[in-house]
mmCIF file of C-alpha atoms and ligand atoms in Angstrom:
data_model
loop_
_atom_site.group_PDB
_atom_site.id
_atom_site.type_symbol
_atom_site.label_atom_id
_atom_site.label_comp_id
_atom_site.label_asym_id
_atom_site.label_seq_id
_atom_site.Cartn_x
_atom_site.Cartn_y
_atom_site.Cartn_z
ATOM 1 C CA MET A 200 -3.496 -26.148 -20.972
ATOM 2 C CA ASN A 201 -5.818 -24.441 -23.398
ATOM 3 C CA PRO A 202 -8.021 -21.750 -21.899
ATOM 4 C CA SER A 203 -11.586 -22.743 -21.572
ATOM 5 C CA HIS A 204 -13.018 -19.305 -21.929
ATOM 6 C CA PRO A 205 -11.011 -16.702 -23.908
ATOM 7 C CA ILE A 206 -12.407 -13.113 -23.556
ATOM 8 C CA GLU A 207 -12.186 -10.334 -26.134
ATOM 9 C CA THR A 208 -10.845 -7.568 -23.968
ATOM 10 C CA HIS A 209 -9.654 -5.204 -26.809
ATOM 11 C CA GLY A 210 -6.094 -5.477 -25.450
ATOM 12 C CA ARG A 211 -6.991 -4.305 -22.003
ATOM 13 C CA PRO A 212 -6.443 -6.051 -18.750
ATOM 14 C CA ILE A 213 -8.871 -7.328 -16.080
ATOM 15 C CA ILE A 214 -7.821 -5.827 -12.755
ATOM 16 C CA LEU A 215 -8.775 -7.107 -9.301
ATOM 17 C CA ILE A 216 -8.841 -4.874 -6.226
ATOM 18 C CA GLY A 217 -9.761 -5.340 -2.673
ATOM 19 C CA LEU A 218 -8.385 -5.731 0.918
ATOM 20 C CA MET A 219 -5.559 -8.048 1.709
ATOM 21 C CA GLY A 220 -6.722 -11.595 1.959
ATOM 22 C CA CYS A 221 -9.865 -11.065 -0.275
ATOM 23 C CA GLY A 222 -8.517 -13.563 -2.896
ATOM 24 C CA LYS A 223 -6.981 -11.247 -5.573
ATOM 25 C CA THR A 224 -4.009 -13.558 -6.209
ATOM 26 C CA THR A 225 -6.074 -16.746 -6.052
ATOM 27 C CA ILE A 226 -8.835 -15.519 -8.199
ATOM 28 C CA GLY A 227 -6.326 -13.882 -10.512
ATOM 29 C CA LYS A 228 -4.696 -17.260 -11.148
ATOM 30 C CA LEU A 229 -7.998 -18.953 -11.814
ATOM 31 C CA VAL A 230 -9.139 -16.132 -14.195
ATOM 32 C CA SER A 231 -5.731 -16.319 -15.941
ATOM 33 C CA LYS A 232 -6.036 -20.092 -16.431
ATOM 34 C CA ARG A 233 -9.684 -19.917 -17.663
ATOM 35 C CA THR A 234 -9.058 -16.956 -20.100
ATOM 36 C CA GLY A 235 -5.527 -17.707 -21.124
ATOM 37 C CA MET A 236 -4.388 -14.208 -20.154
ATOM 38 C CA PRO A 237 -1.188 -14.032 -18.177
ATOM 39 C CA LEU A 238 -1.236 -13.195 -14.507
ATOM 40 C CA LEU A 239 0.524 -9.905 -13.442
ATOM 41 C CA ASP A 240 0.778 -9.760 -9.620
ATOM 42 C CA MET A 241 1.830 -6.234 -8.793
ATOM 43 C CA ASP A 242 3.283 -7.116 -5.428
ATOM 44 C CA ALA A 243 5.329 -10.021 -6.819
ATOM 45 C CA LEU A 244 6.572 -7.842 -9.688
ATOM 46 C CA ILE A 245 7.660 -4.951 -7.287
ATOM 47 C CA GLU A 246 9.412 -7.538 -5.190
ATOM 48 C CA GLU A 247 11.211 -9.007 -8.184
ATOM 49 C CA GLN A 248 12.195 -5.675 -9.595
ATOM 50 C CA VAL A 249 13.426 -4.226 -6.268
ATOM 51 C CA GLY A 250 14.976 -7.588 -5.069
ATOM 52 C CA LYS A 251 13.304 -7.281 -1.720
ATOM 53 C CA LYS A 252 10.193 -8.590 0.021
ATOM 54 C CA ILE A 253 7.378 -5.992 0.525
ATOM 55 C CA SER A 254 7.871 -6.294 4.248
ATOM 56 C CA GLN A 255 11.532 -5.346 3.827
ATOM 57 C CA ILE A 256 10.610 -2.438 1.537
ATOM 58 C CA PHE A 257 8.134 -1.141 4.200
ATOM 59 C CA ALA A 258 10.754 -1.603 7.027
ATOM 60 C CA GLU A 259 13.725 -0.069 5.220
ATOM 61 C CA GLN A 260 12.252 2.598 2.952
ATOM 62 C CA GLY A 261 8.813 3.161 4.427
ATOM 63 C CA GLU A 262 5.190 2.884 3.051
ATOM 64 C CA ALA A 263 5.520 6.157 1.093
ATOM 65 C CA HIS A 264 8.248 4.665 -1.001
ATOM 66 C CA PHE A 265 6.328 1.485 -1.643
ATOM 67 C CA ARG A 266 3.267 3.605 -2.727
ATOM 68 C CA ALA A 267 5.529 5.439 -5.213
ATOM 69 C CA LEU A 268 6.720 2.100 -6.658
ATOM 70 C CA GLU A 269 3.169 1.093 -7.209
ATOM 71 C CA THR A 270 2.299 4.225 -9.048
ATOM 72 C CA ALA A 271 5.440 3.943 -11.230
ATOM 73 C CA LEU A 272 4.400 0.480 -12.189
ATOM 74 C CA LEU A 273 0.898 1.530 -13.110
ATOM 75 C CA ARG A 274 2.246 4.407 -15.126
ATOM 76 C CA TYR A 275 4.521 1.953 -16.993
ATOM 77 C CA LEU A 276 1.585 -0.325 -17.655
ATOM 78 C CA ALA A 277 -0.515 2.621 -18.970
ATOM 79 C CA GLU A 278 2.234 3.597 -21.371
ATOM 80 C CA HIS A 279 3.219 0.135 -22.380
ATOM 81 C CA PRO A 280 0.153 -2.000 -23.021
ATOM 82 C CA GLN A 281 1.000 -5.681 -22.575
ATOM 83 C CA THR A 282 0.384 -8.237 -25.246
ATOM 84 C CA PRO A 283 -1.558 -10.313 -24.460
ATOM 85 C CA PRO A 284 -3.257 -8.192 -21.841
ATOM 86 C CA PRO A 285 -2.819 -9.565 -18.320
ATOM 87 C CA VAL A 286 -5.098 -10.204 -15.435
ATOM 88 C CA ILE A 287 -3.652 -7.809 -12.757
ATOM 89 C CA SER A 288 -3.829 -8.668 -9.103
ATOM 90 C CA THR A 289 -3.152 -5.566 -7.064
ATOM 91 C CA GLY A 290 -1.926 -4.795 -3.529
ATOM 92 C CA GLY A 291 -4.733 -3.830 -1.216
ATOM 93 C CA GLY A 292 -3.504 -0.250 -0.710
ATOM 94 C CA VAL A 293 -3.227 0.624 -4.490
ATOM 95 C CA VAL A 294 -6.424 2.695 -4.369
ATOM 96 C CA LEU A 295 -4.887 5.127 -1.725
ATOM 97 C CA ARG A 296 -3.402 7.431 -4.260
ATOM 98 C CA PRO A 297 -5.993 9.339 -6.506
ATOM 99 C CA GLU A 298 -3.551 9.049 -9.353
ATOM 100 C CA ASN A 299 -3.628 5.261 -9.027
ATOM 101 C CA ARG A 300 -7.437 5.154 -8.973
ATOM 102 C CA GLU A 301 -7.564 7.143 -12.273
ATOM 103 C CA LEU A 302 -4.850 4.940 -13.860
ATOM 104 C CA LEU A 303 -6.557 1.737 -12.880
ATOM 105 C CA ARG A 304 -9.985 2.865 -14.227
ATOM 106 C CA SER A 305 -8.521 3.963 -17.519
ATOM 107 C CA LEU A 306 -6.224 0.902 -17.860
ATOM 108 C CA GLY A 307 -8.855 -1.802 -17.970
ATOM 109 C CA PHE A 308 -11.830 -3.390 -16.271
ATOM 110 C CA VAL A 309 -11.640 -3.109 -12.546
ATOM 111 C CA VAL A 310 -13.487 -5.543 -10.160
ATOM 112 C CA TRP A 311 -13.637 -5.007 -6.364
ATOM 113 C CA LEU A 312 -13.664 -8.387 -4.595
ATOM 114 C CA ASN A 313 -15.456 -7.170 -1.438
ATOM 115 C CA VAL A 314 -15.109 -9.574 1.522
ATOM 116 C CA SER A 315 -16.274 -8.469 4.991
ATOM 117 C CA PRO A 316 -13.513 -7.985 7.515
ATOM 118 C CA ARG A 317 -15.093 -10.785 9.573
ATOM 119 C CA SER A 318 -14.850 -13.214 6.791
ATOM 120 C CA LEU A 319 -11.263 -12.081 6.148
ATOM 121 C CA MET A 320 -10.342 -13.011 9.685
ATOM 122 C CA HIS A 321 -11.931 -16.476 9.223
ATOM 123 C CA ARG A 322 -9.766 -16.938 6.250
ATOM 124 C CA LYS A 323 -6.643 -16.735 8.591
ATOM 125 C CA ILE A 324 -4.779 -14.365 6.390
ATOM 126 C CA ARG A 325 -1.047 -14.663 6.948
ATOM 127 C CA ALA A 326 -0.496 -11.352 9.072
ATOM 128 C CA ALA A 327 3.269 -12.148 9.161
ATOM 129 C CA ASN A 328 3.751 -11.289 5.502
ATOM 130 C CA ARG A 329 1.634 -8.115 5.780
ATOM 131 C CA PRO A 330 3.270 -5.174 7.361
ATOM 132 C CA LEU A 331 0.120 -3.295 7.955
ATOM 133 C CA LEU A 332 -1.269 -6.056 10.101
ATOM 134 C CA GLN A 333 1.654 -6.059 12.556
ATOM 135 C CA THR A 334 -0.623 -4.497 15.189
ATOM 136 C CA GLU A 335 -1.945 -5.657 18.578
ATOM 137 C CA ASP A 336 -5.373 -6.379 17.189
ATOM 138 C CA PRO A 337 -5.221 -7.315 13.463
ATOM 139 C CA ALA A 338 -9.040 -7.952 13.414
ATOM 140 C CA ASP A 339 -9.542 -4.328 14.410
ATOM 141 C CA THR A 340 -7.047 -3.103 11.961
ATOM 142 C CA LEU A 341 -8.702 -4.979 9.040
ATOM 143 C CA HIS A 342 -12.055 -3.543 10.048
ATOM 144 C CA ARG A 343 -10.657 -0.020 10.128
ATOM 145 C CA LEU A 344 -8.865 -0.491 6.691
ATOM 146 C CA TRP A 345 -12.217 -1.833 5.208
ATOM 147 C CA GLU A 346 -14.155 1.176 6.529
ATOM 148 C CA GLU A 347 -11.437 3.655 5.338
ATOM 149 C CA ARG A 348 -10.853 1.973 1.926
ATOM 150 C CA GLY A 349 -14.356 0.850 1.004
ATOM 151 C CA PRO A 350 -15.319 4.154 -0.578
ATOM 152 C CA LEU A 351 -12.020 4.196 -2.503
ATOM 153 C CA TYR A 352 -12.533 0.638 -3.901
ATOM 154 C CA ARG A 353 -16.083 1.629 -4.687
ATOM 155 C CA GLU A 354 -14.968 4.711 -6.647
ATOM 156 C CA THR A 355 -12.322 2.818 -8.533
ATOM 157 C CA ALA A 356 -14.209 -0.306 -9.561
ATOM 158 C CA HIS A 357 -16.425 -0.781 -12.614
ATOM 159 C CA ARG A 358 -18.129 -3.653 -10.859
ATOM 160 C CA ILE A 359 -18.408 -4.923 -7.353
ATOM 161 C CA LEU A 360 -18.505 -8.546 -6.377
ATOM 162 C CA ASN A 361 -19.486 -9.369 -2.707
ATOM 163 C CA THR A 362 -17.619 -12.614 -2.321
ATOM 164 C CA SER A 363 -17.671 -13.326 1.531
ATOM 165 C CA ARG A 364 -19.536 -16.573 1.000
ATOM 166 C CA THR A 365 -18.853 -17.458 -2.597
ATOM 167 C CA GLU A 366 -16.439 -20.273 -3.476
ATOM 168 C CA VAL A 367 -13.415 -19.356 -5.586
ATOM 169 C CA GLY A 368 -14.524 -21.163 -8.802
ATOM 170 C CA GLU A 369 -17.770 -19.308 -8.778
ATOM 171 C CA VAL A 370 -16.068 -15.956 -8.169
ATOM 172 C CA CYS A 371 -13.775 -16.649 -11.157
ATOM 173 C CA ARG A 372 -16.882 -17.404 -13.346
ATOM 174 C CA ARG A 373 -18.486 -14.142 -12.252
ATOM 175 C CA VAL A 374 -15.475 -12.041 -12.856
ATOM 176 C CA CYS A 375 -15.146 -13.557 -16.306
ATOM 177 C CA ASN A 376 -18.905 -12.936 -17.129
ATOM 178 C CA LEU A 377 -18.817 -9.290 -15.820
ATOM 179 C CA ALA A 378 -15.579 -8.697 -17.895
ATOM 180 C CA GLU A 379 -17.209 -10.224 -21.018
ATOM 181 C CA ARG A 380 -20.247 -7.876 -20.641
ATOM 182 C CA PHE A 381 -18.143 -4.821 -19.894
ATOM 183 C CA PHE A 382 -15.870 -5.291 -22.937
ATOM 184 C CA ALA A 383 -18.755 -6.096 -25.218
ATOM 185 C CA HIS A 384 -19.909 -2.565 -24.651
ATOM 186 C CA GLN A 385 -16.607 -0.822 -25.224
HETATM 187 C C1 LIG B 635 -1.030 -3.665 1.438
HETATM 188 C C2 LIG B 635 -1.413 -4.973 0.921
HETATM 189 C C3 LIG B 635 -0.460 -5.907 0.402
HETATM 190 C C4 LIG B 635 0.881 -5.236 -0.034
HETATM 191 C C5 LIG B 635 1.319 -4.324 1.061
HETATM 192 C C6 LIG B 635 0.370 -3.221 1.373
HETATM 193 C C7 LIG B 635 -2.199 -2.790 1.819
HETATM 194 O O1 LIG B 635 -0.950 -6.677 -0.669
HETATM 195 O O2 LIG B 635 0.652 -4.484 -1.201
HETATM 196 O O3 LIG B 635 1.654 -5.101 2.124
HETATM 197 O O4 LIG B 635 -1.914 -1.581 2.027
HETATM 198 O O5 LIG B 635 -3.283 -3.271 2.020
HETATM 199 P P1 LIG B 635 -2.180 -7.794 -0.460
HETATM 200 O O6 LIG B 635 -3.476 -7.032 -0.646
HETATM 201 O O7 LIG B 635 -1.911 -8.668 -1.750
HETATM 202 O O8 LIG B 635 -1.920 -8.492 0.775
#
């Protein structure tokens, strides 16, 4: 299918950040379809490269190892710009390392899809696939993560979209409009 809305990004990616379940992959797919930019899902790529599910990497090698894999992938992308540039959907914890925050901001246009923890719980995110939600009270865990990471998402993002009550097609359009305006001034 031909893209309905190609964007001039000067070879740089559009990057989606935010808490697990905020829609990075869903919106990433829609933005990819609309712009014709390929989707690069960091979690999926890491799973493919390592040959293990994220939950298995966490269980066998620990979170610190997974974080190192995220940094290595971002460094690779910074050193090897992809043609055409991708829409990158990140893992929710990618902003934890200061180096990653810098890499993300210099790599491309970063949008934080900000969804309140309450809305995230309504979306029934699949806790089973998410090692960090294997807790007694996943709702409380999400709330804590949102509070801890909010400032990091804010610091990393060029733009913030509050998308708790916005349907996905509209979020996609907004991401594309913001990206277009951002790159027009580069
Ligand atoms: C994580 C989020 C997950 C995945 C890993 C760690 C996090 O990605 O990278 O389980 O620290 O929030 P999603 O945000 O796509 O669920």
